[in-house]
Amino acid sequence: MIRVAAVGDIHLGPDLAGQHRAGLMDLDQHADLLLLAGDLTRHGTVEEGFIVAQEYRDLPVPVVAVLGNHDYQNDRQCEITQVLEDAGIRVLEGEAEVLHLPQGCVGVAGAKGFGLGFAGRCASEFGEPEMKAFTRHGRQSSEQLAGALQVAAEAEVVLALTHYAPVDQTLVGEPPEIWPFLGNYLLGQVIDEAGVHLALHGHAHAGTEKGATEAGVPVRNVAQPVIHTAYAVYEIGDSPHGESADGARIRQSPTLARTARP
Amino acid sequence: MDTSYQLRELERRLAEDRSIHELGVHLQQRGGRVFVSGTVASEESRSLVLAVVREACPGHEVVDDLACDQGGLGQPPESSEAIR
């Protein structure tokens, strides 16, 4: 069984320095890895990037992150990424990290993602250049995630990590008018096509924690204002031979999703 | 410009101002009061948002209905979820 801790939208600034770390010191008692679902900073400054790095460095479990839109606000996302990587925090953007943990092999496919909207009511690549650019970036973000998922697929447990939502179920609570800026159904589509055990995202502070893709892959919105704790923990009960140490925790729907894998 | 447009402009300022960047703050006028709702990242940010709204809405009582995300940041979860 793999225990996945995840949180997003922590929006750290100088006034919150050290507050999250206080809840992380016994992390390995609760989880085998920690995923950060973007919006780690408030204004996207390098100074805030250092605060995030101090918060998550030298933890007893691996830490894997994606950035969010706030982390891009000052156009310093590359420097923030480097600051975090220097602190041992893996930052993914269209990439995968395969972790060989004592509990099993976990593949994390990560991309920030982008808006676009959801099937039947989403942006199209039509009209003004600005509209085409918005739509194209949404499509490209899903292609990035698809590429990362191909690499992550070698692992026993495959996780998709984004900032933007891959489904609209986890946006319930947010005004529907802004859903096209909160998520992108193409992210959900590539998650279904790849076969994923669990998809995690943030961004929707007023949304809902639990949802699922069309193919039944569990999706969790781990925005901190949604989960109300330092992180949420999800147990994926899956032994290398398809048997769980705890039979009650064998996943069901992800099995169906994974059969779609080539 | 009527008050509603002024409040929408103020919401946009709270989102875009370099020193604030709070995207989840909503303003509503009811009678002579301006209600400030939504979620902010910290108590310091709450104070900053309320100060900006008070300055922009002289003569109105500003009601703090904001929630703050800061609360659970240092608290590990009490339970986990088995993914099925």
Tab-separated table of C-alpha atoms in Angstrom:
chain	number	residue	atom	x	y	z
A	1	MET	CA	0.000	0.000	0.000
A	2	ILE	CA	1.217	3.472	-0.941
A	3	ARG	CA	0.201	6.422	1.216
A	4	VAL	CA	0.078	9.623	-0.808
A	5	ALA	CA	0.032	12.948	1.018
A	6	ALA	CA	-1.026	15.936	-1.038
A	7	VAL	CA	-1.826	19.609	-0.651
A	8	GLY	CA	-2.060	22.588	-2.982
A	9	ASP	CA	-2.689	26.304	-2.829
A	10	ILE	CA	-0.688	26.980	0.294
A	11	HIS	CA	0.182	30.482	-1.005
A	12	LEU	CA	3.161	30.971	1.260
A	13	GLY	CA	4.526	34.420	1.933
A	14	PRO	CA	6.688	35.887	4.696
A	15	ASP	CA	3.705	36.029	7.055
A	16	LEU	CA	3.193	32.242	6.816
A	17	ALA	CA	6.847	31.168	6.896
A	18	GLY	CA	7.317	28.092	9.070
A	19	GLN	CA	3.636	27.489	9.711
A	20	HIS	CA	3.232	24.584	7.331
A	21	ARG	CA	6.472	22.927	8.326
A	22	ALA	CA	5.158	22.609	11.854
A	23	GLY	CA	2.601	20.133	10.517
A	24	LEU	CA	5.102	18.174	8.438
A	25	MET	CA	7.679	16.925	10.898
A	26	ASP	CA	6.075	13.507	11.446
A	27	LEU	CA	5.040	13.195	7.824
A	28	ASP	CA	6.556	9.751	7.391
A	29	GLN	CA	4.197	8.444	10.074
A	30	HIS	CA	1.303	9.317	7.763
A	31	ALA	CA	2.588	9.076	4.202
A	32	ASP	CA	5.237	7.691	1.864
A	33	LEU	CA	5.487	10.748	-0.397
A	34	LEU	CA	4.195	14.310	-0.495
A	35	LEU	CA	2.743	15.964	-3.589
A	36	LEU	CA	2.326	19.740	-3.902
A	37	ALA	CA	-0.389	20.786	-6.352
A	38	GLY	CA	0.758	24.294	-7.248
A	39	ASP	CA	0.167	27.844	-6.045
A	40	LEU	CA	2.955	27.348	-3.560
A	41	THR	CA	3.661	31.089	-3.457
A	42	ARG	CA	1.292	34.031	-3.203
A	43	HIS	CA	2.837	36.451	-5.687
A	44	GLY	CA	5.284	34.228	-7.541
A	45	THR	CA	8.423	35.966	-6.292
A	46	VAL	CA	11.781	34.266	-5.829
A	47	GLU	CA	11.743	35.374	-2.193
A	48	GLU	CA	8.548	33.399	-1.685
A	49	GLY	CA	10.139	30.510	-3.558
A	50	PHE	CA	12.869	30.401	-0.897
A	51	ILE	CA	10.173	30.346	1.813
A	52	VAL	CA	8.546	27.347	0.105
A	53	ALA	CA	11.932	25.645	-0.185
A	54	GLN	CA	12.612	26.113	3.516
A	55	GLU	CA	9.198	24.694	4.326
A	56	TYR	CA	9.594	21.439	2.391
A	57	ARG	CA	13.331	20.721	2.324
A	58	ASP	CA	14.830	17.739	4.146
A	59	LEU	CA	11.522	16.049	4.860
A	60	PRO	CA	11.513	12.317	5.642
A	61	VAL	CA	9.633	11.473	2.395
A	62	PRO	CA	10.164	12.526	-1.246
A	63	VAL	CA	8.434	15.756	-2.256
A	64	VAL	CA	7.168	16.254	-5.822
A	65	ALA	CA	5.474	19.451	-6.990
A	66	VAL	CA	3.916	21.289	-9.869
A	67	LEU	CA	3.627	25.058	-9.999
A	68	GLY	CA	0.362	26.981	-10.216
A	69	ASN	CA	-0.764	30.237	-11.783
A	70	HIS	CA	0.272	32.285	-8.731
A	71	ASP	CA	3.797	30.933	-9.109
A	72	TYR	CA	3.879	32.454	-12.615
A	73	GLN	CA	2.618	35.906	-11.570
A	74	ASN	CA	6.024	37.623	-11.639
A	75	ASP	CA	7.428	35.628	-14.568
A	76	ARG	CA	9.966	34.056	-12.191
A	77	GLN	CA	8.717	30.475	-12.502
A	78	CYS	CA	12.048	29.177	-13.809
A	79	GLU	CA	13.951	30.641	-10.861
A	80	ILE	CA	11.347	29.375	-8.395
A	81	THR	CA	11.655	25.925	-9.934
A	82	GLN	CA	15.434	26.046	-9.545
A	83	VAL	CA	15.200	27.190	-5.913
A	84	LEU	CA	12.873	24.284	-5.128
A	85	GLU	CA	14.960	21.753	-7.045
A	86	ASP	CA	18.070	22.923	-5.189
A	87	ALA	CA	16.192	22.131	-1.969
A	88	GLY	CA	15.490	18.593	-3.165
A	89	ILE	CA	11.909	19.225	-4.236
A	90	ARG	CA	11.224	17.774	-7.670
A	91	VAL	CA	9.198	20.207	-9.793
A	92	LEU	CA	7.422	18.702	-12.782
A	93	GLU	CA	6.142	20.471	-15.886
A	94	GLY	CA	5.264	17.914	-18.497
A	95	GLU	CA	7.613	15.442	-16.823
A	96	ALA	CA	7.407	12.363	-14.664
A	97	GLU	CA	9.234	11.265	-11.558
A	98	VAL	CA	9.408	7.540	-10.883
A	99	LEU	CA	10.043	6.850	-7.205
A	100	HIS	CA	11.307	3.450	-6.092
A	101	LEU	CA	9.976	3.449	-2.556
A	102	PRO	CA	10.232	0.550	-0.108
A	103	GLN	CA	6.445	0.289	-0.390
A	104	GLY	CA	6.490	0.041	-4.191
A	105	CYS	CA	7.238	1.912	-7.383
A	106	VAL	CA	5.250	5.137	-7.830
A	107	GLY	CA	5.149	7.194	-11.006
A	108	VAL	CA	4.096	10.827	-10.686
A	109	ALA	CA	3.199	12.612	-13.925
A	110	GLY	CA	3.044	16.346	-13.373
A	111	ALA	CA	2.006	19.435	-15.289
A	112	LYS	CA	0.522	22.740	-14.229
A	113	GLY	CA	-2.299	22.339	-16.728
A	114	PHE	CA	-4.407	25.290	-17.798
A	115	GLY	CA	-7.981	26.409	-18.272
A	116	LEU	CA	-10.138	25.582	-21.262
A	117	GLY	CA	-13.387	24.402	-19.776
A	118	PHE	CA	-15.327	21.206	-19.975
A	119	ALA	CA	-16.830	19.245	-22.823
A	120	GLY	CA	-19.716	20.980	-24.529
A	121	ARG	CA	-18.983	24.361	-22.984
A	122	CYS	CA	-15.315	25.028	-23.477
A	123	ALA	CA	-13.145	27.389	-25.461
A	124	SER	CA	-12.444	26.655	-29.120
A	125	GLU	CA	-9.451	27.539	-31.258
A	126	PHE	CA	-11.466	30.007	-33.299
A	127	GLY	CA	-11.663	33.750	-33.799
A	128	GLU	CA	-9.294	36.275	-32.281
A	129	PRO	CA	-5.610	35.418	-31.783
A	130	GLU	CA	-6.054	35.797	-28.025
A	131	MET	CA	-8.837	33.214	-27.994
A	132	LYS	CA	-6.806	30.844	-30.117
A	133	ALA	CA	-3.794	31.286	-27.816
A	134	PHE	CA	-5.884	30.559	-24.710
A	135	THR	CA	-7.328	27.435	-26.265
A	136	ARG	CA	-4.020	26.273	-27.686
A	137	HIS	CA	-2.300	26.599	-24.312
A	138	GLY	CA	-5.053	24.527	-22.728
A	139	ARG	CA	-4.602	21.820	-25.338
A	140	GLN	CA	-0.816	21.894	-25.033
A	141	SER	CA	-1.048	21.475	-21.284
A	142	SER	CA	-2.966	18.237	-21.749
A	143	GLU	CA	-0.408	17.045	-24.292
A	144	GLN	CA	2.333	17.747	-21.764
A	145	LEU	CA	0.520	15.676	-19.175
A	146	ALA	CA	0.006	12.866	-21.686
A	147	GLY	CA	3.735	12.755	-22.389
A	148	ALA	CA	4.534	12.632	-18.699
A	149	LEU	CA	2.014	9.863	-18.136
A	150	GLN	CA	3.719	7.712	-20.757
A	151	VAL	CA	6.896	7.819	-18.663
A	152	ALA	CA	5.083	7.323	-15.353
A	153	ALA	CA	3.231	4.309	-16.744
A	154	GLU	CA	6.177	2.035	-15.982
A	155	ALA	CA	5.396	2.291	-12.271
A	156	GLU	CA	3.069	0.064	-10.270
A	157	VAL	CA	1.115	3.043	-9.021
A	158	VAL	CA	0.535	5.956	-11.394
A	159	LEU	CA	-0.457	9.391	-10.117
A	160	ALA	CA	-1.411	12.494	-12.128
A	161	LEU	CA	-0.559	15.809	-10.486
A	162	THR	CA	-1.852	19.107	-11.864
A	163	HIS	CA	-2.797	22.519	-10.565
A	164	TYR	CA	-5.824	22.938	-12.826
A	165	ALA	CA	-8.727	20.530	-12.494
A	166	PRO	CA	-9.161	17.637	-14.936
A	167	VAL	CA	-12.866	17.235	-14.144
A	168	ASP	CA	-15.662	19.603	-13.159
A	169	GLN	CA	-17.033	17.508	-10.274
A	170	THR	CA	-14.370	18.886	-7.968
A	171	LEU	CA	-15.258	22.457	-8.950
A	172	VAL	CA	-18.732	22.280	-7.446
A	173	GLY	CA	-18.942	25.214	-5.061
A	174	GLU	CA	-17.109	27.556	-7.412
A	175	PRO	CA	-19.267	29.823	-9.607
A	176	PRO	CA	-19.908	27.856	-12.834
A	177	GLU	CA	-19.113	30.978	-14.853
A	178	ILE	CA	-15.417	30.678	-13.938
A	179	TRP	CA	-15.034	26.915	-14.472
A	180	PRO	CA	-13.352	27.422	-17.886
A	181	PHE	CA	-10.567	29.200	-15.984
A	182	LEU	CA	-10.295	26.486	-13.354
A	183	GLY	CA	-9.957	23.335	-15.401
A	184	ASN	CA	-9.725	21.522	-18.654
A	185	TYR	CA	-11.520	18.354	-19.725
A	186	LEU	CA	-8.622	17.345	-21.976
A	187	LEU	CA	-6.561	16.744	-18.821
A	188	GLY	CA	-9.230	14.274	-17.735
A	189	GLN	CA	-9.204	12.636	-21.127
A	190	VAL	CA	-5.459	11.952	-21.118
A	191	ILE	CA	-5.718	10.681	-17.542
A	192	ASP	CA	-8.330	8.181	-18.691
A	193	GLU	CA	-6.340	7.180	-21.765
A	194	ALA	CA	-3.173	6.583	-19.760
A	195	GLY	CA	-4.671	4.639	-16.897
A	196	VAL	CA	-4.077	6.389	-13.594
A	197	HIS	CA	-4.753	5.309	-10.017
A	198	LEU	CA	-5.386	8.770	-8.615
A	199	ALA	CA	-5.445	12.311	-10.016
A	200	LEU	CA	-4.722	15.242	-7.713
A	201	HIS	CA	-5.189	18.946	-8.355
A	202	GLY	CA	-5.685	22.270	-6.587
A	203	HIS	CA	-6.716	25.749	-7.807
A	204	ALA	CA	-10.409	25.540	-6.828
A	205	HIS	CA	-10.433	26.934	-3.293
A	206	ALA	CA	-14.210	26.853	-3.036
A	207	GLY	CA	-14.561	23.517	-4.816
A	208	THR	CA	-15.200	19.978	-3.636
A	209	GLU	CA	-12.614	17.405	-2.614
A	210	LYS	CA	-13.915	14.299	-4.359
A	211	GLY	CA	-14.696	13.563	-7.970
A	212	ALA	CA	-13.900	11.095	-10.736
A	213	THR	CA	-13.096	11.088	-14.442
A	214	GLU	CA	-15.414	9.704	-17.110
A	215	ALA	CA	-13.647	6.342	-16.806
A	216	GLY	CA	-13.873	6.346	-13.022
A	217	VAL	CA	-10.381	7.408	-12.015
A	218	PRO	CA	-10.647	9.054	-8.587
A	219	VAL	CA	-9.870	12.775	-8.636
A	220	ARG	CA	-9.137	14.749	-5.487
A	221	ASN	CA	-9.035	18.531	-5.138
A	222	VAL	CA	-6.388	19.053	-2.470
A	223	ALA	CA	-6.494	22.850	-2.349
A	224	GLN	CA	-5.710	23.628	1.274
A	225	PRO	CA	-8.907	25.667	1.756
A	226	VAL	CA	-10.799	22.531	0.707
A	227	ILE	CA	-9.009	19.924	2.828
A	228	HIS	CA	-8.519	22.258	5.852
A	229	THR	CA	-5.410	20.398	7.050
A	230	ALA	CA	-1.685	20.490	6.328
A	231	TYR	CA	-2.242	17.741	3.726
A	232	ALA	CA	-4.653	14.976	2.866
A	233	VAL	CA	-3.590	11.319	2.749
A	234	TYR	CA	-4.833	8.791	0.203
A	235	GLU	CA	-4.023	5.107	0.517
A	236	ILE	CA	-3.663	3.159	-2.680
A	237	GLY	CA	-3.853	-0.466	-1.727
A	238	ASP	CA	-2.107	-2.344	-4.431
A	239	SER	CA	0.607	-4.926	-4.091
A	240	PRO	CA	2.923	-5.736	-7.009
A	241	HIS	CA	0.882	-8.892	-7.585
A	242	GLY	CA	-2.497	-7.205	-7.534
A	243	GLU	CA	-3.300	-8.196	-3.989
A	244	SER	CA	-3.585	-5.773	-1.178
A	245	ALA	CA	-2.230	-6.388	2.267
A	246	ASP	CA	-5.579	-5.052	3.382
A	247	GLY	CA	-8.229	-6.534	1.140
A	248	ALA	CA	-10.651	-3.746	1.945
A	249	ARG	CA	-8.354	-1.252	0.312
A	250	ILE	CA	-7.953	-2.781	-3.111
A	251	ARG	CA	-8.883	-0.131	-5.614
A	252	GLN	CA	-11.796	-0.859	-7.895
A	253	SER	CA	-12.452	1.761	-10.541
A	254	PRO	CA	-8.798	2.498	-11.326
A	255	THR	CA	-8.457	-1.138	-12.377
A	256	LEU	CA	-10.951	-0.464	-15.119
A	257	ALA	CA	-9.093	2.663	-16.157
A	258	ARG	CA	-5.790	0.867	-16.317
A	259	THR	CA	-7.144	-1.743	-18.730
A	260	ALA	CA	-7.186	1.045	-21.317
A	261	ARG	CA	-3.414	1.078	-21.285
A	262	PRO	CA	-1.684	-0.188	-24.405
B	1	MET	CA	-20.203	54.558	-12.598
B	2	ASP	CA	-22.562	53.131	-9.961
B	3	THR	CA	-21.511	51.411	-6.784
B	4	SER	CA	-21.750	47.930	-8.252
B	5	TYR	CA	-19.204	48.774	-10.941
B	6	GLN	CA	-16.986	50.413	-8.335
B	7	LEU	CA	-17.055	47.267	-6.215
B	8	ARG	CA	-16.222	45.077	-9.229
B	9	GLU	CA	-13.291	47.386	-9.953
B	10	LEU	CA	-12.193	47.100	-6.341
B	11	GLU	CA	-12.393	43.283	-6.497
B	12	ARG	CA	-10.189	43.388	-9.570
B	13	ARG	CA	-7.719	45.632	-7.740
B	14	LEU	CA	-7.556	43.188	-4.815
B	15	ALA	CA	-6.705	40.424	-7.293
B	16	GLU	CA	-4.188	42.355	-9.352
B	17	ASP	CA	-2.456	44.644	-6.838
B	18	ARG	CA	1.131	43.474	-6.393
B	19	SER	CA	0.945	43.700	-2.627
B	20	ILE	CA	-2.346	41.783	-2.314
B	21	HIS	CA	-3.129	39.252	-5.061
B	22	GLU	CA	-6.221	37.865	-3.355
B	23	LEU	CA	-8.354	36.351	-6.104
B	24	GLY	CA	-11.169	35.020	-3.959
B	25	VAL	CA	-12.551	38.175	-2.330
B	26	HIS	CA	-16.132	39.252	-3.076
B	27	LEU	CA	-17.752	42.576	-2.212
B	28	GLN	CA	-21.443	43.279	-1.863
B	29	GLN	CA	-23.258	46.404	-0.764
B	30	ARG	CA	-26.395	45.925	1.331
B	31	GLY	CA	-27.868	49.151	2.601
B	32	GLY	CA	-25.048	51.303	3.866
B	33	ARG	CA	-22.751	48.351	4.559
B	34	VAL	CA	-20.133	46.692	2.378
B	35	PHE	CA	-19.793	42.965	3.056
B	36	VAL	CA	-16.370	41.472	2.361
B	37	SER	CA	-16.535	37.693	1.852
B	38	GLY	CA	-14.421	34.896	0.411
B	39	THR	CA	-11.124	33.420	1.527
B	40	VAL	CA	-7.702	34.983	2.043
B	41	ALA	CA	-4.332	33.340	2.582
B	42	SER	CA	-3.417	34.775	5.976
B	43	GLU	CA	-4.526	37.042	8.799
B	44	GLU	CA	-2.078	39.662	7.562
B	45	SER	CA	-3.733	39.506	4.161
B	46	ARG	CA	-7.169	39.838	5.778
B	47	SER	CA	-6.060	43.065	7.476
B	48	LEU	CA	-4.635	44.406	4.227
B	49	VAL	CA	-7.795	43.618	2.235
B	50	LEU	CA	-10.066	45.215	4.826
B	51	ALA	CA	-7.892	48.339	4.981
B	52	VAL	CA	-8.055	48.737	1.193
B	53	VAL	CA	-11.840	48.269	1.165
B	54	ARG	CA	-12.349	50.743	4.018
B	55	GLU	CA	-10.221	53.331	2.263
B	56	ALA	CA	-12.120	52.825	-1.004
B	57	CYS	CA	-15.580	52.931	0.613
B	58	PRO	CA	-15.657	55.973	2.894
B	59	GLY	CA	-18.927	56.447	4.684
B	60	HIS	CA	-19.769	52.760	4.538
B	61	GLU	CA	-19.489	50.250	7.335
B	62	VAL	CA	-17.209	47.428	6.150
B	63	VAL	CA	-18.281	43.997	7.418
B	64	ASP	CA	-15.577	41.322	7.648
B	65	ASP	CA	-17.068	38.019	6.485
B	66	LEU	CA	-13.724	36.711	5.246
B	67	ALA	CA	-12.455	33.245	6.013
B	68	CYS	CA	-8.739	32.615	6.408
B	69	ASP	CA	-6.912	29.581	4.993
B	70	GLN	CA	-4.158	29.834	7.580
B	71	GLY	CA	-5.959	27.766	10.211
B	72	GLY	CA	-5.250	24.160	9.262
B	73	LEU	CA	-1.886	24.709	7.628
B	74	GLY	CA	0.066	23.239	10.523
B	75	GLN	CA	-2.339	20.425	11.364
B	76	PRO	CA	-1.743	16.898	10.034
B	77	PRO	CA	-4.933	15.092	9.011
B	78	GLU	CA	-6.657	12.907	11.571
B	79	SER	CA	-7.469	10.173	9.056
B	80	SER	CA	-6.685	8.993	5.548
B	81	GLU	CA	-8.906	7.864	2.684
B	82	ALA	CA	-8.607	4.473	1.045
B	83	ILE	CA	-8.844	5.000	-2.698
B	84	ARG	CA	-11.102	2.436	-4.347
